Amino acid sequence: MTDAPRVLVVDDQPDIRDLAVMVLQGAAYKVEGCASGDEALKRLAAESFELVLLDINMPGIDGWETLRMIRADEATAKMPVLMFSVKDEMRDKVQGMQEGADDYLCKPFAVDDLLARVGRLIDRSR
Amino acid sequence: MDYRREFLRLRGVTHDRTTDLPVYAVLIDRFRGLLDKRRSLGLLHVGLGELSTVESLYGWQVYDKVVTVAAAALRESIADSLADGALLAIDHAGGCGFVVVVWDENERSEWTTERLSSGAQALRAAVSGALAGHGLDRLNPSPQVQAGHARLSQNPFYRFERRLQHAVAEAAAMDARVERRRESSWSEALDQIISRAAVETLFQPVVDLKNRAVLGWEAFSRGPHDSELESPRRMFAVSKRMGRSGDLDRLCRETALRASAEMVGRGKIFVNALAHAEDAEGWETEGDLFRQLEAISLQPEDLVLEFSERGADTNGDHFVEVLRNVQDQGYAVALDDIGTGYAGRELLERIRPQYMKLDVSLVRDVHENLIKQELLSTIVDLSHSIGAEVIAEGVECREEVDTLIDSGARFGQGYLFAEPAPPAAAFQGGQLPANH
C-alpha cells in the first residue's frame, strides 16, 4: 500500500457526514465529504477516489441515481460503492443488489462496522 | 449545465447498458450515409428467444450475462468474417436482438440473398457456440439464437427511417418464424398434457445445512419424461402464453398432492399452492385449492403450502387473507422468492409464514457478494423475529452453504444436496450423499 486510500462521503445531513468523515480520517483514510449527488459526481469526474460512501435519500438526485451515473461512466464503473441509509428496509437492499452497489450499511452505524466494511471493500478492489 | 452528465444521461438512453452497443436508431445517419453511396445495404438480425423466460427464472444477472456473451461473440465474428464493412447495434423491440448492417467497400458489388443468409447463419452459429462455451446452453429453457436477414435498398419514395424500421422488422420476423413454429408445437403438447393429466411429480429434499438431516420434500411438477415440455419452466411459460396457467396449476397441484400421500412419514411435504399468484389468472384456482386439500388424506401438519411473495404484488390484502385462512386450517405456509423485492418487513410481519424460502438469485454466489450477505442477514434477523425458518433454494456449492450457516440460515435445498427425483428414487432410504 502506497498512499492512504481516498474516500468520498456523500450525505446531505451534516452531522452524519461529519461523523463518517471523522471516523474514517481517524483510521488514516484521506476523506472528502460532500452534500449532494450532484457535487459527488463532479468531484468523481475531477479527482480520483477508491471508494464512495453514498447516502440513498438526498434532495436533488438521490443515491440511486448517483449510483447509476457512477456505473454509467467508464472511469468510475468499477468503483466500490457502499450505500448507506437510515432505513433498514429490505427493498433498499434488494435494489442495491440490483443496481450494482457493493455493500450496504444502515444508519446510525457502529464505528467498527463502518470501518470493517470500508476496509473490506478497499482490500478487495486493490 | 453539466455537459458530461447530460452526455452520460443521454448515452444511457441511446446505448444498451449491458453491452454498451448503440440502439440501431442512433446509427440512422451512418446508415443513410452508407446507402447514399450504394444501391443497397444488407441487414442481418440475430435474436435471442426465450430470454424473458430466462430472466424471470434466473434473474437479470443471467440475462445480462447471455446478452454480454452474445454481443462479444458477434463483435468477434464480425471482425473476423465481415471485416469489409459492418455496424453492430442492438434492437430492444420485442425482446433482445442484434442488428448488423453490412456493406461492401466495393461500391458495385452487392450482398446477395445467399450471402446474407449464410452471413446470418454464421453469426447465429458464433453466438450459439459462445453461449455453449459459457455453459449458458444448459439453462432451462436455454436462450434460443435465431437469425434473419433483409436488404435495405435506395428508394426515395419512402422515408429512410421507415425503410430501416421495415427492414429490421422483416429480418426479425424471419427470426420469429422459427420460434412460432416451435411455439405451436408446444401449445399442442400442452393441450395434451392437460387433457391427459400427464404431469409428473418429483421431490427434492429440504435439508438441515449443518448435518444434512431431511426436514422435508418439495414437490416439483414437470411434463412427461422425454417430451418437449419435460422442462417445467418451459411448460409453465407456454401455459402462461396460452392463458392456461390456471388449468395447469390445478393439475400440477392435484398430482403433487396425490403423489405426496406416498411420502407421508418421511418429512414435511412442500407443495406449491398458487404457482402463478403474481397474475390475476393465477388466482383462478384459489377455490379449488381448498377443495383439493379437503379431498386428500394428508394431515395438515404433513403439508407446507408454498406461496410466492410475488402474489402480494397485485393483490396484497387478499393474499394475506388467503394465507391466514390456510394457516387457520392448520397448514404451515412457506413464502417463496424472498429476496426479490416484493415483500417487505411489514408484509412478512402480517403473514408470519412458518418458512421463508430465499430466492436463488440471492443464494447464488452469496459468499462472494457483500451486499447479498447484508440482505441475507436482514432476512435471517427478520425470520427470527417472526418465528420463521429460512430455507435457501438452489444451493450449488459448499461456499454458499458456509456463508448461509454463518448468517444463521438453517435449511437449504439444491443440486449440491440432491436433484428433484421421482418419489421412489428421491427417498431411496432417504439417504443423501453424506460428504458432498
PDB file of C-alpha atoms in Angstrom, chain B residues 83-246:
ATOM      1  CA  ALA B  83     -14.409  -7.138 -41.949  1.00  0.00           C
ATOM      2  CA  ASP B  84     -15.384  -5.471 -45.171  1.00  0.00           C
ATOM      3  CA  GLY B  85     -17.963  -3.237 -43.618  1.00  0.00           C
ATOM      4  CA  ALA B  86     -20.355  -3.873 -40.800  1.00  0.00           C
ATOM      5  CA  LEU B  87     -22.015  -1.947 -37.988  1.00  0.00           C
ATOM      6  CA  LEU B  88     -23.395  -3.686 -34.940  1.00  0.00           C
ATOM      7  CA  ALA B  89     -26.299  -2.302 -32.929  1.00  0.00           C
ATOM      8  CA  ILE B  90     -28.928  -3.569 -30.566  1.00  0.00           C
ATOM      9  CA  ASP B  91     -32.667  -3.908 -31.100  1.00  0.00           C
ATOM     10  CA  HIS B  92     -34.731  -3.952 -27.939  1.00  0.00           C
ATOM     11  CA  ALA B  93     -38.117  -4.138 -29.584  1.00  0.00           C
ATOM     12  CA  GLY B  94     -39.785  -7.408 -28.672  1.00  0.00           C
ATOM     13  CA  GLY B  95     -37.023  -8.911 -26.578  1.00  0.00           C
ATOM     14  CA  CYS B  96     -33.355  -8.772 -27.336  1.00  0.00           C
ATOM     15  CA  GLY B  97     -31.919  -8.760 -30.808  1.00  0.00           C
ATOM     16  CA  PHE B  98     -28.870  -7.506 -32.582  1.00  0.00           C
ATOM     17  CA  VAL B  99     -28.836  -5.669 -35.876  1.00  0.00           C
ATOM     18  CA  VAL B 100     -25.814  -5.879 -38.134  1.00  0.00           C
ATOM     19  CA  VAL B 101     -25.763  -3.652 -41.180  1.00  0.00           C
ATOM     20  CA  VAL B 102     -23.323  -4.923 -43.761  1.00  0.00           C
ATOM     21  CA  TRP B 103     -21.999  -3.482 -46.984  1.00  0.00           C
ATOM     22  CA  ASP B 104     -19.208  -3.925 -49.443  1.00  0.00           C
ATOM     23  CA  GLU B 105     -16.485  -1.378 -49.693  1.00  0.00           C
ATOM     24  CA  ASN B 106     -16.513  -2.062 -53.381  1.00  0.00           C
ATOM     25  CA  GLU B 107     -19.475   0.080 -54.294  1.00  0.00           C
ATOM     26  CA  ARG B 108     -20.588  -2.048 -57.192  1.00  0.00           C
ATOM     27  CA  SER B 109     -20.756  -5.427 -55.578  1.00  0.00           C
ATOM     28  CA  GLU B 110     -23.737  -6.327 -53.512  1.00  0.00           C
ATOM     29  CA  TRP B 111     -24.699  -8.612 -50.726  1.00  0.00           C
ATOM     30  CA  THR B 112     -26.751 -11.266 -52.444  1.00  0.00           C
ATOM     31  CA  THR B 113     -29.556 -13.053 -50.647  1.00  0.00           C
ATOM     32  CA  GLU B 114     -27.434 -16.186 -50.393  1.00  0.00           C
ATOM     33  CA  ARG B 115     -24.578 -14.264 -48.921  1.00  0.00           C
ATOM     34  CA  LEU B 116     -26.887 -12.571 -46.432  1.00  0.00           C
ATOM     35  CA  SER B 117     -28.393 -15.878 -45.472  1.00  0.00           C
ATOM     36  CA  SER B 118     -25.062 -17.562 -44.911  1.00  0.00           C
ATOM     37  CA  GLY B 119     -23.788 -14.468 -43.081  1.00  0.00           C
ATOM     38  CA  ALA B 120     -26.781 -14.635 -40.749  1.00  0.00           C
ATOM     39  CA  GLN B 121     -26.245 -18.339 -40.143  1.00  0.00           C
ATOM     40  CA  ALA B 122     -22.569 -17.759 -39.405  1.00  0.00           C
ATOM     41  CA  LEU B 123     -23.462 -15.165 -36.785  1.00  0.00           C
ATOM     42  CA  ARG B 124     -26.066 -17.461 -35.317  1.00  0.00           C
ATOM     43  CA  ALA B 125     -23.523 -20.252 -35.058  1.00  0.00           C
ATOM     44  CA  ALA B 126     -20.962 -17.926 -33.474  1.00  0.00           C
ATOM     45  CA  VAL B 127     -23.437 -16.800 -30.807  1.00  0.00           C
ATOM     46  CA  SER B 128     -24.676 -20.341 -30.086  1.00  0.00           C
ATOM     47  CA  GLY B 129     -21.091 -21.523 -29.797  1.00  0.00           C
ATOM     48  CA  ALA B 130     -20.169 -18.750 -27.403  1.00  0.00           C
ATOM     49  CA  LEU B 131     -23.222 -19.364 -25.201  1.00  0.00           C
ATOM     50  CA  ALA B 132     -22.359 -23.057 -25.046  1.00  0.00           C
ATOM     51  CA  GLY B 133     -18.747 -22.123 -24.248  1.00  0.00           C
ATOM     52  CA  HIS B 134     -20.016 -20.287 -21.170  1.00  0.00           C
ATOM     53  CA  GLY B 135     -22.351 -23.080 -20.172  1.00  0.00           C
ATOM     54  CA  LEU B 136     -25.364 -20.876 -20.903  1.00  0.00           C
ATOM     55  CA  ASP B 137     -26.872 -23.514 -23.172  1.00  0.00           C
ATOM     56  CA  ARG B 138     -27.531 -25.519 -20.030  1.00  0.00           C
ATOM     57  CA  LEU B 139     -30.069 -23.004 -18.771  1.00  0.00           C
ATOM     58  CA  ASN B 140     -33.514 -24.415 -18.962  1.00  0.00           C
ATOM     59  CA  PRO B 141     -35.064 -23.165 -21.164  1.00  0.00           C
ATOM     60  CA  SER B 142     -31.876 -22.189 -22.894  1.00  0.00           C
ATOM     61  CA  PRO B 143     -31.705 -18.970 -24.899  1.00  0.00           C
ATOM     62  CA  GLN B 144     -32.695 -19.685 -28.491  1.00  0.00           C
ATOM     63  CA  VAL B 145     -30.481 -17.978 -31.037  1.00  0.00           C
ATOM     64  CA  GLN B 146     -32.212 -17.125 -34.288  1.00  0.00           C
ATOM     65  CA  ALA B 147     -31.019 -15.292 -37.346  1.00  0.00           C
ATOM     66  CA  GLY B 148     -32.716 -13.499 -40.184  1.00  0.00           C
ATOM     67  CA  HIS B 149     -31.809 -11.030 -42.877  1.00  0.00           C
ATOM     68  CA  ALA B 150     -33.212  -8.322 -45.100  1.00  0.00           C
ATOM     69  CA  ARG B 151     -31.979  -5.824 -47.630  1.00  0.00           C
ATOM     70  CA  LEU B 152     -32.214  -2.079 -47.485  1.00  0.00           C
ATOM     71  CA  SER B 153     -32.353  -0.507 -50.937  1.00  0.00           C
ATOM     72  CA  GLN B 154     -32.410   3.009 -52.242  1.00  0.00           C
ATOM     73  CA  ASN B 155     -35.954   4.121 -52.772  1.00  0.00           C
ATOM     74  CA  PRO B 156     -36.704   7.803 -52.486  1.00  0.00           C
ATOM     75  CA  PHE B 157     -40.417   7.089 -52.470  1.00  0.00           C
ATOM     76  CA  TYR B 158     -40.222   6.157 -48.770  1.00  0.00           C
ATOM     77  CA  ARG B 159     -38.635   7.946 -45.918  1.00  0.00           C
ATOM     78  CA  PHE B 160     -35.370   6.357 -44.990  1.00  0.00           C
ATOM     79  CA  GLU B 161     -36.264   5.941 -41.318  1.00  0.00           C
ATOM     80  CA  ARG B 162     -39.262   3.830 -42.152  1.00  0.00           C
ATOM     81  CA  ARG B 163     -37.412   1.753 -44.671  1.00  0.00           C
ATOM     82  CA  LEU B 164     -34.871   0.968 -41.991  1.00  0.00           C
ATOM     83  CA  GLN B 165     -37.545   0.070 -39.449  1.00  0.00           C
ATOM     84  CA  HIS B 166     -39.182  -2.107 -42.060  1.00  0.00           C
ATOM     85  CA  ALA B 167     -36.002  -3.931 -42.895  1.00  0.00           C
ATOM     86  CA  VAL B 168     -35.269  -4.574 -39.230  1.00  0.00           C
ATOM     87  CA  ALA B 169     -38.814  -5.820 -38.681  1.00  0.00           C
ATOM     88  CA  GLU B 170     -38.561  -8.060 -41.733  1.00  0.00           C
ATOM     89  CA  ALA B 171     -35.272  -9.587 -40.602  1.00  0.00           C
ATOM     90  CA  ALA B 172     -36.595 -10.037 -37.089  1.00  0.00           C
ATOM     91  CA  ALA B 173     -39.771 -11.656 -38.414  1.00  0.00           C
ATOM     92  CA  MET B 174     -37.623 -14.223 -40.191  1.00  0.00           C
ATOM     93  CA  ASP B 175     -36.160 -14.998 -36.764  1.00  0.00           C
ATOM     94  CA  ALA B 176     -39.563 -15.175 -35.250  1.00  0.00           C
ATOM     95  CA  ARG B 177     -40.977 -17.608 -37.762  1.00  0.00           C
ATOM     96  CA  VAL B 178     -38.823 -20.383 -36.394  1.00  0.00           C
ATOM     97  CA  GLU B 179     -39.908 -19.507 -32.897  1.00  0.00           C
ATOM     98  CA  ARG B 180     -43.568 -19.528 -33.855  1.00  0.00           C
ATOM     99  CA  ARG B 181     -43.320 -22.987 -35.344  1.00  0.00           C
ATOM    100  CA  ARG B 182     -41.831 -24.258 -32.151  1.00  0.00           C
ATOM    101  CA  GLU B 183     -44.441 -22.459 -30.099  1.00  0.00           C
ATOM    102  CA  SER B 184     -47.321 -24.026 -31.942  1.00  0.00           C
ATOM    103  CA  SER B 185     -45.948 -27.499 -31.417  1.00  0.00           C
ATOM    104  CA  TRP B 186     -45.540 -26.681 -27.737  1.00  0.00           C
ATOM    105  CA  SER B 187     -49.114 -25.458 -27.492  1.00  0.00           C
ATOM    106  CA  GLU B 188     -50.355 -28.774 -28.815  1.00  0.00           C
ATOM    107  CA  ALA B 189     -48.138 -30.629 -26.402  1.00  0.00           C
ATOM    108  CA  LEU B 190     -49.530 -28.594 -23.529  1.00  0.00           C
ATOM    109  CA  ASP B 191     -53.116 -29.287 -24.536  1.00  0.00           C
ATOM    110  CA  GLN B 192     -52.332 -32.970 -24.460  1.00  0.00           C
ATOM    111  CA  ILE B 193     -50.645 -32.760 -21.095  1.00  0.00           C
ATOM    112  CA  ILE B 194     -53.661 -31.051 -19.599  1.00  0.00           C
ATOM    113  CA  SER B 195     -56.250 -33.284 -21.218  1.00  0.00           C
ATOM    114  CA  ARG B 196     -54.396 -36.466 -20.258  1.00  0.00           C
ATOM    115  CA  ALA B 197     -53.285 -35.239 -16.840  1.00  0.00           C
ATOM    116  CA  ALA B 198     -49.763 -36.103 -17.872  1.00  0.00           C
ATOM    117  CA  VAL B 199     -47.661 -34.141 -15.412  1.00  0.00           C
ATOM    118  CA  GLU B 200     -45.243 -35.945 -13.122  1.00  0.00           C
ATOM    119  CA  THR B 201     -44.229 -35.031  -9.622  1.00  0.00           C
ATOM    120  CA  LEU B 202     -40.612 -35.016  -8.486  1.00  0.00           C
ATOM    121  CA  PHE B 203     -39.376 -34.484  -4.968  1.00  0.00           C
ATOM    122  CA  GLN B 204     -36.319 -32.641  -3.797  1.00  0.00           C
ATOM    123  CA  PRO B 205     -35.185 -32.857  -0.191  1.00  0.00           C
ATOM    124  CA  VAL B 206     -35.024 -29.803   2.045  1.00  0.00           C
ATOM    125  CA  VAL B 207     -32.133 -30.432   4.399  1.00  0.00           C
ATOM    126  CA  ASP B 208     -30.554 -29.040   7.512  1.00  0.00           C
ATOM    127  CA  LEU B 209     -27.484 -27.205   6.221  1.00  0.00           C
ATOM    128  CA  LYS B 210     -25.303 -28.368   9.075  1.00  0.00           C
ATOM    129  CA  ASN B 211     -25.992 -32.094   9.239  1.00  0.00           C
ATOM    130  CA  ARG B 212     -27.991 -32.765   6.067  1.00  0.00           C
ATOM    131  CA  ALA B 213     -30.884 -34.212   8.021  1.00  0.00           C
ATOM    132  CA  VAL B 214     -34.015 -34.139   5.874  1.00  0.00           C
ATOM    133  CA  LEU B 215     -36.667 -31.679   7.022  1.00  0.00           C
ATOM    134  CA  GLY B 216     -38.984 -32.463   4.160  1.00  0.00           C
ATOM    135  CA  TRP B 217     -39.508 -32.608   0.428  1.00  0.00           C
ATOM    136  CA  GLU B 218     -40.546 -30.050  -2.113  1.00  0.00           C
ATOM    137  CA  ALA B 219     -42.848 -31.371  -4.810  1.00  0.00           C
ATOM    138  CA  PHE B 220     -41.963 -30.182  -8.313  1.00  0.00           C
ATOM    139  CA  SER B 221     -44.079 -30.752 -11.378  1.00  0.00           C
ATOM    140  CA  ARG B 222     -42.712 -31.490 -14.802  1.00  0.00           C
ATOM    141  CA  GLY B 223     -44.046 -32.508 -18.169  1.00  0.00           C
ATOM    142  CA  PRO B 224     -43.894 -36.087 -19.459  1.00  0.00           C
ATOM    143  CA  HIS B 225     -40.399 -37.545 -19.492  1.00  0.00           C
ATOM    144  CA  ASP B 226     -38.583 -37.156 -22.826  1.00  0.00           C
ATOM    145  CA  SER B 227     -41.186 -34.782 -24.198  1.00  0.00           C
ATOM    146  CA  GLU B 228     -40.664 -31.254 -25.458  1.00  0.00           C
ATOM    147  CA  LEU B 229     -42.284 -29.885 -22.353  1.00  0.00           C
ATOM    148  CA  GLU B 230     -40.465 -32.002 -19.829  1.00  0.00           C
ATOM    149  CA  SER B 231     -38.840 -28.828 -18.560  1.00  0.00           C
ATOM    150  CA  PRO B 232     -41.282 -27.397 -16.029  1.00  0.00           C
ATOM    151  CA  ARG B 233     -40.077 -23.910 -16.781  1.00  0.00           C
ATOM    152  CA  ARG B 234     -40.891 -24.231 -20.411  1.00  0.00           C
ATOM    153  CA  MET B 235     -44.185 -25.920 -19.651  1.00  0.00           C
ATOM    154  CA  PHE B 236     -45.228 -23.100 -17.327  1.00  0.00           C
ATOM    155  CA  ALA B 237     -44.002 -20.443 -19.730  1.00  0.00           C
ATOM    156  CA  VAL B 238     -46.075 -21.979 -22.527  1.00  0.00           C
ATOM    157  CA  SER B 239     -49.140 -22.260 -20.315  1.00  0.00           C
ATOM    158  CA  LYS B 240     -48.819 -18.627 -19.393  1.00  0.00           C
ATOM    159  CA  ARG B 241     -48.650 -17.536 -23.015  1.00  0.00           C
ATOM    160  CA  MET B 242     -51.649 -19.693 -23.861  1.00  0.00           C
ATOM    161  CA  GLY B 243     -53.674 -18.379 -20.948  1.00  0.00           C
ATOM    162  CA  ARG B 244     -53.856 -21.827 -19.378  1.00  0.00           C
ATOM    163  CA  SER B 245     -51.859 -21.219 -16.211  1.00  0.00           C
ATOM    164  CA  GLY B 246     -54.935 -21.864 -14.114  1.00  0.00           C
TER     165      GLY B 246
END
